[in-house]
Coordinates of C-alpha atoms and ligand atoms in Angstrom, one line a residue:
M1 CA 112.0 -86.9 -41.8
P2 CA 110.4 -90.1 -43.1
V3 CA 106.7 -89.7 -43.5
E4 CA 105.8 -93.3 -44.3
E5 CA 105.6 -94.2 -40.5
F6 CA 103.1 -91.4 -40.0
V7 CA 100.8 -92.7 -42.8
A8 CA 101.2 -96.4 -41.8
G9 CA 100.5 -95.4 -38.2
W10 CA 97.2 -93.7 -39.2
I11 CA 95.9 -96.6 -41.4
S12 CA 96.9 -99.3 -39.0
G13 CA 95.3 -97.4 -36.1
A14 CA 92.0 -97.1 -37.9
V15 CA 91.9 -100.9 -38.5
G16 CA 92.5 -101.6 -34.8
L17 CA 90.1 -99.0 -33.6
V18 CA 87.0 -100.4 -35.3
L19 CA 87.8 -103.9 -34.1
G20 CA 88.2 -102.8 -30.5
H21 CA 85.5 -100.2 -30.0
P22 CA 82.7 -102.5 -28.6
F23 CA 85.1 -103.8 -25.9
D24 CA 86.1 -100.2 -25.2
T25 CA 82.5 -99.0 -24.7
V26 CA 81.8 -101.8 -22.2
K27 CA 85.0 -101.1 -20.3
V28 CA 84.4 -97.3 -20.0
R29 CA 80.8 -97.9 -18.7
L30 CA 82.1 -100.4 -16.1
Q31 CA 84.9 -98.0 -15.0
T32 CA 82.5 -95.0 -14.6
Q33 CA 79.0 -96.2 -13.8
S34 CA 78.0 -98.3 -10.8
T35 CA 74.8 -99.7 -12.4
Y36 CA 76.4 -102.8 -13.9
Q37 CA 77.2 -106.1 -12.1
G38 CA 79.9 -107.1 -14.5
I39 CA 80.9 -107.5 -18.1
V40 CA 78.0 -109.8 -19.1
D41 CA 75.4 -107.6 -17.3
C42 CA 76.7 -104.5 -19.1
V43 CA 76.7 -106.3 -22.5
V44 CA 73.2 -107.6 -22.0
K45 CA 71.8 -104.3 -20.8
T46 CA 73.5 -102.3 -23.5
Y47 CA 72.2 -104.6 -26.2
R48 CA 68.6 -104.7 -24.8
H49 CA 68.4 -101.0 -24.3
E50 CA 70.4 -99.6 -27.2
S51 CA 70.7 -102.5 -29.7
V52 CA 74.1 -103.3 -31.3
L53 CA 74.5 -99.6 -32.1
G54 CA 75.0 -98.9 -28.4
F55 CA 78.5 -100.6 -28.6
F56 CA 79.6 -98.2 -31.3
K57 CA 78.7 -95.0 -29.6
G58 CA 81.4 -92.4 -29.7
M59 CA 83.3 -94.1 -32.5
S60 CA 83.1 -91.5 -35.3
F61 CA 85.3 -89.0 -33.6
P62 CA 88.1 -91.4 -32.8
I63 CA 88.0 -92.6 -36.4
A64 CA 88.5 -89.0 -37.5
S65 CA 91.2 -88.4 -34.9
V66 CA 93.1 -91.7 -35.3
A67 CA 94.8 -90.1 -38.3
L68 CA 96.5 -87.6 -36.0
V69 CA 96.9 -89.7 -32.8
N70 CA 98.3 -93.0 -34.2
S71 CA 100.4 -91.2 -36.8
V72 CA 101.9 -89.1 -34.0
L73 CA 102.6 -92.2 -31.9
F74 CA 104.3 -94.3 -34.7
G75 CA 105.8 -91.3 -36.5
V76 CA 107.4 -89.8 -33.3
Y77 CA 108.5 -93.3 -32.1
S78 CA 110.3 -94.0 -35.4
N79 CA 111.8 -90.6 -35.8
T80 CA 113.0 -90.5 -32.2
L81 CA 114.7 -93.9 -32.8
L82 CA 116.2 -92.4 -35.9
A83 CA 117.6 -89.5 -33.9
L84 CA 118.9 -91.8 -31.1
T85 CA 120.4 -94.5 -33.3
A86 CA 120.8 -93.0 -36.8
T87 CA 119.0 -96.0 -38.3
S88 CA 115.9 -96.0 -40.5
H89 CA 113.0 -98.5 -40.1
Q90 CA 114.5 -100.8 -42.8
E91 CA 118.1 -100.7 -41.3
R92 CA 116.8 -101.6 -37.8
R93 CA 116.6 -105.3 -38.6
A94 CA 120.3 -105.5 -39.4
Q95 CA 121.3 -103.1 -36.6
P96 CA 118.8 -103.6 -33.8
P97 CA 118.5 -100.6 -31.4
S98 CA 119.0 -101.2 -27.7
Y99 CA 115.9 -101.7 -25.5
T100 CA 116.7 -98.5 -23.6
N101 CA 116.5 -96.5 -26.9
I102 CA 113.3 -98.3 -27.8
F103 CA 111.8 -97.5 -24.4
I104 CA 112.8 -93.8 -24.6
A105 CA 111.4 -93.5 -28.2
G106 CA 108.1 -95.3 -27.1
C107 CA 107.7 -93.0 -24.1
T108 CA 108.3 -89.9 -26.3
G109 CA 105.7 -91.1 -28.8
G110 CA 103.3 -91.9 -25.9
L111 CA 103.8 -88.4 -24.3
L112 CA 103.1 -86.5 -27.5
Q113 CA 100.2 -88.7 -28.6
A114 CA 98.5 -88.3 -25.2
Y115 CA 98.3 -84.5 -25.7
C116 CA 96.7 -85.0 -29.2
L117 CA 94.4 -87.7 -27.9
A118 CA 93.1 -85.8 -24.8
P119 CA 90.1 -83.9 -26.3
F120 CA 89.1 -86.7 -28.7
D121 CA 89.2 -89.3 -25.9
L122 CA 87.2 -87.0 -23.6
I123 CA 84.4 -86.7 -26.2
K124 CA 84.5 -90.5 -26.9
V125 CA 84.1 -91.3 -23.1
R126 CA 81.2 -88.7 -22.7
L127 CA 79.3 -90.2 -25.7
Q128 CA 80.0 -93.8 -24.6
N129 CA 78.5 -93.1 -21.3
Q130 CA 75.2 -91.9 -22.8
T131 CA 72.9 -94.9 -22.3
E132 CA 69.8 -93.5 -24.0
P133 CA 68.7 -95.5 -27.1
R134 CA 69.1 -93.8 -30.4
M135 CA 65.3 -93.6 -31.2
Q136 CA 64.2 -91.2 -28.5
I137 CA 61.1 -89.8 -27.0
A138 CA 61.6 -86.1 -26.3
S139 CA 61.5 -86.5 -22.5
S140 CA 64.7 -88.6 -22.3
M141 CA 66.9 -87.0 -25.0
P142 CA 70.6 -87.7 -24.5
R143 CA 72.6 -84.7 -23.3
Y144 CA 74.9 -84.6 -26.4
R145 CA 73.5 -85.0 -29.9
G146 CA 76.9 -86.1 -31.3
P147 CA 80.6 -85.4 -31.2
V148 CA 80.4 -81.8 -32.5
H149 CA 77.6 -80.9 -30.2
C150 CA 79.5 -82.6 -27.3
A151 CA 82.6 -80.6 -28.1
S152 CA 80.8 -77.3 -28.4
S153 CA 78.8 -77.9 -25.2
I154 CA 82.0 -78.7 -23.2
L155 CA 83.6 -75.5 -24.6
R156 CA 80.6 -73.4 -23.6
E157 CA 79.9 -75.0 -20.2
E158 CA 83.4 -75.9 -19.0
G159 CA 85.7 -73.6 -21.1
P160 CA 88.6 -74.7 -23.3
Q161 CA 90.4 -76.4 -20.3
G162 CA 87.2 -78.6 -20.0
L163 CA 88.3 -80.4 -23.2
F164 CA 91.6 -81.4 -21.5
R165 CA 89.9 -82.8 -18.3
G166 CA 91.7 -85.9 -17.3
S167 CA 94.7 -85.2 -19.5
W168 CA 97.3 -85.5 -16.7
A169 CA 96.0 -89.0 -16.0
L170 CA 96.1 -89.7 -19.7
V171 CA 99.8 -88.6 -19.9
L172 CA 100.7 -90.8 -16.9
R173 CA 98.8 -93.7 -18.5
D174 CA 100.4 -93.4 -21.9
T175 CA 104.0 -92.3 -21.4
P176 CA 105.6 -95.3 -19.6
T177 CA 103.2 -97.8 -21.0
L178 CA 104.0 -97.0 -24.6
G179 CA 107.7 -97.6 -23.8
I180 CA 106.6 -101.0 -22.5
Y181 CA 104.5 -101.5 -25.7
F182 CA 107.3 -101.1 -28.1
V183 CA 109.9 -102.9 -26.0
T184 CA 107.5 -105.9 -25.7
Y185 CA 106.8 -105.8 -29.5
E186 CA 110.5 -105.6 -30.5
G187 CA 111.6 -108.2 -27.8
L188 CA 109.1 -110.8 -29.1
C189 CA 109.9 -110.1 -32.7
R190 CA 113.6 -110.6 -32.1
Q191 CA 113.0 -113.7 -30.1
Y192 CA 111.2 -115.5 -32.9
T193 CA 113.0 -114.1 -36.0
P194 CA 116.3 -115.2 -37.4
E195 CA 118.9 -112.4 -37.1
G196 CA 118.8 -109.8 -39.8
Q197 CA 115.4 -111.0 -41.3
N198 CA 112.0 -109.4 -41.1
P199 CA 109.5 -111.0 -38.7
S200 CA 106.9 -113.3 -40.3
S201 CA 103.2 -112.2 -40.3
A202 CA 102.4 -114.7 -37.5
T203 CA 105.3 -113.3 -35.4
V204 CA 104.0 -109.8 -35.9
L205 CA 100.5 -110.7 -35.0
V206 CA 101.5 -112.5 -31.8
A207 CA 104.1 -109.9 -30.8
G208 CA 101.7 -107.0 -31.5
G209 CA 98.9 -108.8 -29.5
F210 CA 101.1 -109.4 -26.5
A211 CA 102.6 -105.8 -26.7
G212 CA 99.0 -104.6 -26.5
I213 CA 98.2 -106.8 -23.5
A214 CA 101.4 -105.9 -21.6
S215 CA 100.9 -102.2 -22.1
W216 CA 97.1 -102.2 -21.3
I217 CA 97.6 -104.2 -18.1
T218 CA 100.1 -101.6 -16.8
A219 CA 97.9 -98.8 -18.1
T220 CA 94.6 -99.8 -16.4
P221 CA 95.1 -98.0 -13.0
F222 CA 95.5 -94.6 -14.7
D223 CA 92.9 -95.5 -17.3
V224 CA 90.3 -95.8 -14.6
I225 CA 91.3 -92.5 -13.1
K226 CA 91.4 -90.8 -16.5
S227 CA 87.9 -92.0 -17.3
R228 CA 86.5 -90.8 -14.0
M229 CA 88.2 -87.4 -14.3
Q230 CA 86.8 -87.1 -17.8
M231 CA 83.2 -87.7 -16.6
D232 CA 83.7 -85.3 -13.7
G233 CA 82.3 -81.9 -14.5
L234 CA 79.3 -83.3 -16.3
K235 CA 77.1 -82.9 -13.2
G236 CA 79.2 -80.6 -11.1
R237 CA 82.7 -81.3 -9.8
K238 CA 83.1 -84.4 -7.6
Y239 CA 86.9 -84.5 -7.4
G240 CA 89.4 -81.8 -6.4
G241 CA 92.0 -83.2 -8.9
M242 CA 93.6 -86.4 -10.0
L243 CA 95.1 -87.2 -6.6
D244 CA 91.7 -86.6 -4.9
C245 CA 90.1 -88.9 -7.5
M246 CA 92.6 -91.6 -6.7
A247 CA 92.2 -91.2 -3.0
S248 CA 88.4 -91.1 -2.9
S249 CA 88.1 -94.0 -5.4
F250 CA 90.4 -96.1 -3.2
R251 CA 88.6 -95.1 0.0
Q252 CA 85.2 -96.0 -1.4
E253 CA 85.9 -99.1 -3.5
G254 CA 89.3 -100.4 -2.2
I255 CA 92.3 -101.4 -4.2
G256 CA 90.3 -103.3 -6.8
V257 CA 89.1 -100.0 -8.3
F258 CA 92.4 -99.6 -10.0
F259 CA 91.9 -102.9 -11.9
K260 CA 88.4 -102.2 -13.2
G261 CA 88.2 -103.0 -16.9
M262 CA 91.6 -104.8 -16.9
T263 CA 90.0 -108.0 -18.4
L264 CA 88.3 -106.1 -21.1
N265 CA 91.4 -103.9 -21.8
S266 CA 93.5 -107.1 -22.2
A267 CA 90.9 -108.9 -24.3
R268 CA 90.5 -105.9 -26.6
A269 CA 94.3 -105.3 -26.7
F270 CA 95.2 -108.6 -28.4
P271 CA 93.2 -108.3 -31.7
V272 CA 93.4 -104.5 -31.9
N273 CA 97.2 -104.4 -31.6
A274 CA 97.8 -107.6 -33.6
A275 CA 95.9 -105.9 -36.5
T276 CA 97.6 -102.5 -35.9
F277 CA 101.2 -103.9 -36.1
L278 CA 100.4 -106.3 -39.0
S279 CA 99.0 -103.4 -41.1
Y280 CA 101.8 -101.1 -40.0
E281 CA 104.6 -103.5 -41.0
Y282 CA 102.8 -104.5 -44.2
L283 CA 102.4 -100.9 -45.3
L284 CA 106.0 -100.0 -44.6
R285 CA 107.2 -103.0 -46.5
L286 CA 104.9 -102.2 -49.4
W287 CA 106.3 -98.7 -49.7
R288 CA 109.9 -99.6 -49.4
Ligands
DA2_1 C1 98.5 -98.9 -23.2 N1 98.2 -98.0 -24.3 C2 97.7 -96.7 -24.0 C3 98.5 -98.3 -25.6 N2 99.0 -99.4 -25.9 N3 98.3 -97.4 -26.5 C4 98.7 -97.7 -27.9 C5 97.4 -97.7 -28.7 C6 97.3 -98.9 -29.5 C7 95.9 -99.1 -29.9 N4 95.3 -98.0 -30.7 C8 95.0 -99.5 -28.7 O1 94.0 -98.7 -28.5 O2 95.2 -100.5 -28.1

């Protein structure tokens, strides 16, 4: 089993993560808190109240976990394609796999990465939603002191299953949309690359960026539900389950609720995934 894809997936994921985290924090707050009037209001309030550090809340755990999550995504994707088509990463330029096989491999990678991502993503979302500034007076201390304290509090208060709250919505968000992610990336690379050659850096950047946008646009409805389910349980249970969360969000806020954060998801997706795919392709060529 080739391991290069796992390592390249890890490093490229870390590059993308740092670039996109401030966008992600604003998006999570807009999806789960009703105190903000829009993107600008959320950015201004976060900056005034918490300084620039507020945008990077909850980042240390994803940085630690991206090794596992992104390497599972890219490693499982590439190895599933190897199993389906008997071609390695290098051979796939000369013998391009069908889009059906790419979609199946992407969905498989998405499904497995969602399970690894679930507890880390939950902790990230809980920490991102703490709006207290870092320098604190004792009366308004944030509930969680950091990722380890957050994980141990959830384990104590909600049990081990508490760490997987929202994981069904996460699986539904990531399985089909990662199929779309890799199909879009490969489709655009093939479109702008002469047959049998490797795509240029510009092509990889553009194809990676648009793959990110296409996948995040389709992922946003379940992304909203996932974030709400993950925040549920903090102050008692509001929803009876994922379907109840969907129905009650729809009843209270209308159809628009499923598109909350779509602009930010798309704006974040381009640079994050352009950088992710560029570093992934570059590392694999370097090690060949
Ligand atoms: C739509 N979804 C869930 C994705 N495209 N996921 C792949 C993750 C790529 C990158 N780390 C990111 O956060 O955009």
